[in-house]
mmCIF file of C-alpha atoms in Angstrom:
data_model
loop_
_atom_site.group_PDB
_atom_site.id
_atom_site.type_symbol
_atom_site.label_atom_id
_atom_site.label_comp_id
_atom_site.label_asym_id
_atom_site.label_seq_id
_atom_site.Cartn_x
_atom_site.Cartn_y
_atom_site.Cartn_z
ATOM 1 C CA MET C 336 10.431 -3.940 -46.367
ATOM 2 C CA ASN C 337 10.079 -5.886 -43.533
ATOM 3 C CA ARG C 338 9.773 -3.470 -40.037
ATOM 4 C CA THR C 339 9.569 -4.423 -36.585
ATOM 5 C CA LYS C 340 6.639 -2.918 -34.024
ATOM 6 C CA ARG C 341 9.145 -1.019 -32.227
ATOM 7 C CA GLU C 342 9.977 1.155 -35.655
ATOM 8 C CA CYS C 343 6.520 1.340 -36.293
ATOM 9 C CA LEU C 344 6.416 2.932 -33.543
ATOM 10 C CA MET C 345 9.042 5.328 -33.189
ATOM 11 C CA GLN C 346 8.018 6.652 -36.947
ATOM 12 C CA ARG C 347 4.120 7.148 -35.606
ATOM 13 C CA LEU C 348 5.669 8.902 -32.182
ATOM 14 C CA PRO C 349 5.704 13.016 -31.876
ATOM 15 C CA ALA C 350 8.725 15.015 -30.871
ATOM 16 C CA PRO C 351 9.250 14.617 -27.257
ATOM 17 C CA ALA C 352 8.687 18.017 -26.844
ATOM 18 C CA ASP C 353 5.215 18.417 -28.185
ATOM 19 C CA ILE C 354 3.857 15.886 -25.587
ATOM 20 C CA LEU C 355 1.452 16.486 -23.232
ATOM 21 C CA ALA C 356 1.113 13.398 -21.200
ATOM 22 C CA LEU C 357 1.158 9.532 -21.853
ATOM 23 C CA ILE C 358 -1.780 7.639 -20.520
ATOM 24 C CA PRO C 359 -2.756 4.477 -20.106
ATOM 25 C CA ALA C 360 -5.412 3.124 -21.223
ATOM 26 C CA GLN C 361 -7.792 2.126 -18.606
ATOM 27 C CA GLU C 362 -9.528 -0.817 -20.223
ATOM 28 C CA ASP C 363 -6.208 -2.021 -22.436
ATOM 29 C CA THR C 364 -3.042 -1.598 -20.774
ATOM 30 C CA THR C 365 -1.269 -2.423 -23.623
ATOM 31 C CA ARG C 366 -2.705 0.606 -25.156
ATOM 32 C CA THR C 367 -1.563 4.035 -24.802
ATOM 33 C CA ALA C 368 -3.075 7.209 -25.099
ATOM 34 C CA VAL C 369 -0.715 10.061 -25.916
ATOM 35 C CA ILE C 370 -1.206 13.921 -25.914
ATOM 36 C CA CYS C 371 0.294 16.190 -27.860
ATOM 37 C CA ALA C 372 0.449 20.094 -27.575
ATOM 38 C CA HIS C 373 -1.289 21.137 -30.819
ATOM 39 C CA GLY C 374 -4.280 19.667 -29.412
ATOM 40 C CA SER C 375 -4.462 16.043 -31.444
ATOM 41 C CA SER C 376 -4.368 12.722 -29.437
ATOM 42 C CA LEU C 377 -2.763 9.396 -30.753
ATOM 43 C CA MET C 378 -3.777 5.803 -29.609
ATOM 44 C CA LEU C 379 -0.282 3.760 -29.712
ATOM 45 C CA GLY C 380 -0.747 -0.025 -29.502
ATOM 46 C CA ALA C 381 2.351 0.275 -26.904
ATOM 47 C CA THR C 382 2.494 0.411 -22.829
ATOM 48 C CA PRO C 383 3.673 2.973 -21.441
ATOM 49 C CA GLU C 384 7.034 1.756 -20.711
ATOM 50 C CA HIS C 385 7.170 0.779 -24.202
ATOM 51 C CA VAL C 386 6.194 4.082 -25.772
ATOM 52 C CA LEU C 387 9.232 6.075 -22.681
ATOM 53 C CA ALA C 388 12.112 3.408 -23.918
ATOM 54 C CA CYS C 389 11.299 4.769 -27.437
ATOM 55 C CA LEU C 390 11.371 8.234 -26.597
ATOM 56 C CA ALA C 391 14.362 7.822 -24.914
ATOM 57 C CA GLU C 392 15.672 5.933 -27.813
ATOM 58 C CA ARG C 393 15.438 8.128 -30.119
ATOM 59 C CA GLU C 394 17.554 10.844 -28.270
ATOM 60 C CA ASP C 395 20.524 8.063 -28.232
ATOM 61 C CA LYS C 396 19.329 7.420 -24.497
ATOM 62 C CA ALA C 397 18.346 4.354 -22.470
ATOM 63 C CA LEU C 398 15.507 4.499 -20.549
ATOM 64 C CA ARG C 399 17.019 2.549 -17.617
ATOM 65 C CA LEU C 400 19.881 4.898 -17.573
ATOM 66 C CA ILE C 401 17.978 7.966 -17.255
ATOM 67 C CA ARG C 402 15.482 6.228 -14.589
ATOM 68 C CA ARG C 403 18.832 5.235 -12.556
ATOM 69 C CA ASN C 404 20.379 8.268 -12.893
ATOM 70 C CA ALA C 405 17.212 10.408 -12.095
ATOM 71 C CA ALA C 406 16.550 8.204 -8.829
ATOM 72 C CA ARG C 407 20.031 8.344 -7.994
ATOM 73 C CA LEU C 408 19.627 12.205 -8.016
ATOM 74 C CA MET C 409 16.274 12.674 -6.245
ATOM 75 C CA ALA C 410 17.263 9.404 -3.291
ATOM 76 C CA ARG C 411 14.328 8.188 -3.958
ATOM 77 C CA ARG C 412 13.172 4.370 -5.715
ATOM 78 C CA ARG C 413 9.718 5.179 -6.782
ATOM 79 C CA ASN C 414 8.184 8.006 -8.275
ATOM 80 C CA ILE C 415 11.548 9.501 -10.660
ATOM 81 C CA ILE C 416 10.946 12.119 -12.866
ATOM 82 C CA LEU C 417 12.375 11.123 -16.131
ATOM 83 C CA PRO C 418 14.371 14.493 -17.863
ATOM 84 C CA ILE C 419 14.346 12.438 -21.437
ATOM 85 C CA LEU C 420 15.000 15.824 -23.152
ATOM 86 C CA HIS C 421 15.197 19.786 -22.131
ATOM 87 C CA GLY C 422 11.398 19.992 -23.686
ATOM 88 C CA CYS C 423 10.600 16.568 -22.237
ATOM 89 C CA VAL C 424 10.741 16.108 -18.458
ATOM 90 C CA LEU C 425 7.949 13.369 -17.803
ATOM 91 C CA THR C 426 6.435 13.226 -13.880
ATOM 92 C CA PRO C 427 4.456 9.929 -12.768
ATOM 93 C CA VAL C 428 1.242 10.457 -11.819
ATOM 94 C CA LYS C 429 -1.454 7.491 -10.702
ATOM 95 C CA MET C 430 -4.035 7.212 -12.888
ATOM 96 C CA TYR C 431 -5.606 3.536 -11.871
ATOM 97 C CA ASN C 432 -5.799 1.319 -9.734
ATOM 98 C CA MET C 433 -3.845 -1.422 -11.362
ATOM 99 C CA ARG C 434 -1.174 -3.976 -10.661
ATOM 100 C CA ARG C 435 0.901 -3.186 -13.710
ATOM 101 C CA GLY C 436 0.202 -0.487 -15.900
ATOM 102 C CA GLY C 437 -1.708 2.311 -13.821
ATOM 103 C CA ILE C 438 0.794 4.636 -14.195
ATOM 104 C CA GLY C 439 0.410 7.664 -16.534
ATOM 105 C CA TYR C 440 3.725 10.633 -17.040
ATOM 106 C CA VAL C 441 2.283 14.692 -17.622
ATOM 107 C CA ASN C 442 5.391 16.539 -19.256
ATOM 108 C CA THR C 443 6.257 19.352 -16.875
ATOM 109 C CA ALA C 444 8.186 21.332 -19.084
ATOM 110 C CA TYR C 445 4.756 22.744 -20.266
ATOM 111 C CA ALA C 446 2.516 24.431 -17.157
ATOM 112 C CA ALA C 447 0.289 22.152 -15.870
ATOM 113 C CA LEU C 448 -2.211 22.863 -13.115
ATOM 114 C CA VAL C 449 -3.056 20.692 -10.409
ATOM 115 C CA LEU C 450 -6.917 21.114 -9.675
ATOM 116 C CA ARG C 451 -8.060 19.709 -6.243
ATOM 117 C CA ARG C 452 -10.887 17.619 -5.884
ATOM 118 C CA ARG C 453 -13.438 16.414 -4.010
ATOM 119 C CA GLY C 454 -13.115 12.965 -2.577
ATOM 120 C CA MET C 455 -10.509 10.614 -4.317
ATOM 121 C CA GLY C 456 -7.527 11.919 -6.152
ATOM 122 C CA SER C 457 -7.164 15.242 -8.004
ATOM 123 C CA ASP C 458 -7.427 16.786 -11.179
ATOM 124 C CA ILE C 459 -4.123 18.023 -13.651
ATOM 125 C CA ALA C 460 -5.247 20.683 -16.351
ATOM 126 C CA LEU C 461 -3.058 20.344 -19.403
ATOM 127 C CA GLN C 462 -1.992 23.276 -21.107
ATOM 128 C CA ASN C 463 -4.131 22.417 -24.356
ATOM 129 C CA GLY C 464 -7.149 22.446 -21.989
ATOM 130 C CA ASP C 465 -7.474 18.650 -21.513
ATOM 131 C CA ILE C 466 -8.354 17.659 -17.588
ATOM 132 C CA ILE C 467 -6.708 14.080 -16.832
ATOM 133 C CA HIS C 468 -7.717 12.472 -13.113
ATOM 134 C CA SER C 469 -5.408 11.284 -10.644
ATOM 135 C CA LEU C 470 -5.684 9.279 -7.976
ATOM 136 C CA TRP C 471 -3.644 10.525 -6.230
ATOM 137 C CA THR C 472 -3.763 13.664 -3.964
ATOM 138 C CA SER C 473 -3.302 16.865 -4.828
ATOM 139 C CA PRO C 474 -0.359 17.667 -2.081
ATOM 140 C CA THR C 475 1.217 14.698 -4.050
ATOM 141 C CA VAL C 476 1.119 15.874 -7.415
ATOM 142 C CA GLU C 477 1.518 19.176 -6.657
ATOM 143 C CA ARG C 478 4.839 18.066 -5.155
ATOM 144 C CA LEU C 479 5.821 15.884 -8.023
ATOM 145 C CA VAL C 480 4.992 18.921 -10.319
ATOM 146 C CA HIS C 481 6.735 21.299 -8.714
ATOM 147 C CA GLU C 482 10.044 18.558 -8.593
ATOM 148 C CA GLY C 483 9.735 17.988 -12.284
ATOM 149 C CA ARG C 484 9.655 22.090 -13.044
ATOM 150 C CA ALA C 485 13.072 22.306 -11.050
ATOM 151 C CA VAL C 486 14.781 19.471 -12.692
ATOM 152 C CA HIS C 487 13.220 21.069 -16.363
ATOM 153 C CA PHE C 488 14.830 24.674 -15.342
ATOM 154 C CA LYS C 489 18.011 22.860 -14.415
ATOM 155 C CA LEU C 490 18.579 21.248 -17.971
ATOM 156 C CA LEU C 491 17.873 24.260 -19.371
ATOM 157 C CA ASN C 492 20.558 25.971 -17.441
ATOM 158 C CA ASP C 493 22.647 23.060 -18.560
ATOM 159 C CA VAL C 494 21.444 24.015 -22.604
ATOM 160 C CA ARG C 495 22.366 27.178 -21.633
ATOM 161 C CA ARG C 496 25.887 26.586 -20.466
ATOM 162 C CA GLN C 497 26.416 23.907 -23.222
ATOM 163 C CA LEU C 498 25.882 27.049 -25.553
ATOM 164 C CA ARG C 499 27.740 29.702 -23.892
ATOM 165 C CA PHE C 500 30.881 26.944 -23.982
ATOM 166 C CA ALA C 501 30.281 26.241 -27.920
ATOM 167 C CA GLU C 502 30.107 29.952 -28.497
ATOM 168 C CA ASP C 503 33.238 30.853 -26.588
ATOM 169 C CA LEU C 504 34.873 28.176 -28.616
ATOM 170 C CA ALA C 505 33.696 29.230 -31.999
#
């Protein structure tokens, strides 16, 4: 059976709720590191945008529709928080100074601690103990993480409401 690169990528991707962060490789923009909640990490031969599209497709959604909806709700064009699933709300974070591929994503469904850093940027401590460096300042990252947590809370309330409605129908 001849499988496409996209199908292979879909099989290698962990569940969206298990992803802590998507980080583009600094030396090669066509590779992405996926940091998982259970402590392992995975290097994929695809750009972060391609990985995001595969995550969205796995949940039967289109990435551009998720982006358009989120942009409209937040009334902004850049730094859009992507609600893939109620356990996977990805907040953008500037990792490297590159024209394309310098943006990584942190899952704010898990508690991420933003640490101040002297000089340029800030550090983000993930739940598994890994620390990611961001070029954005601490207030910027804290604001985005706070907005991501608000989106996550809204998604959880929507799921809870849907479960109550289904329970009432049963």
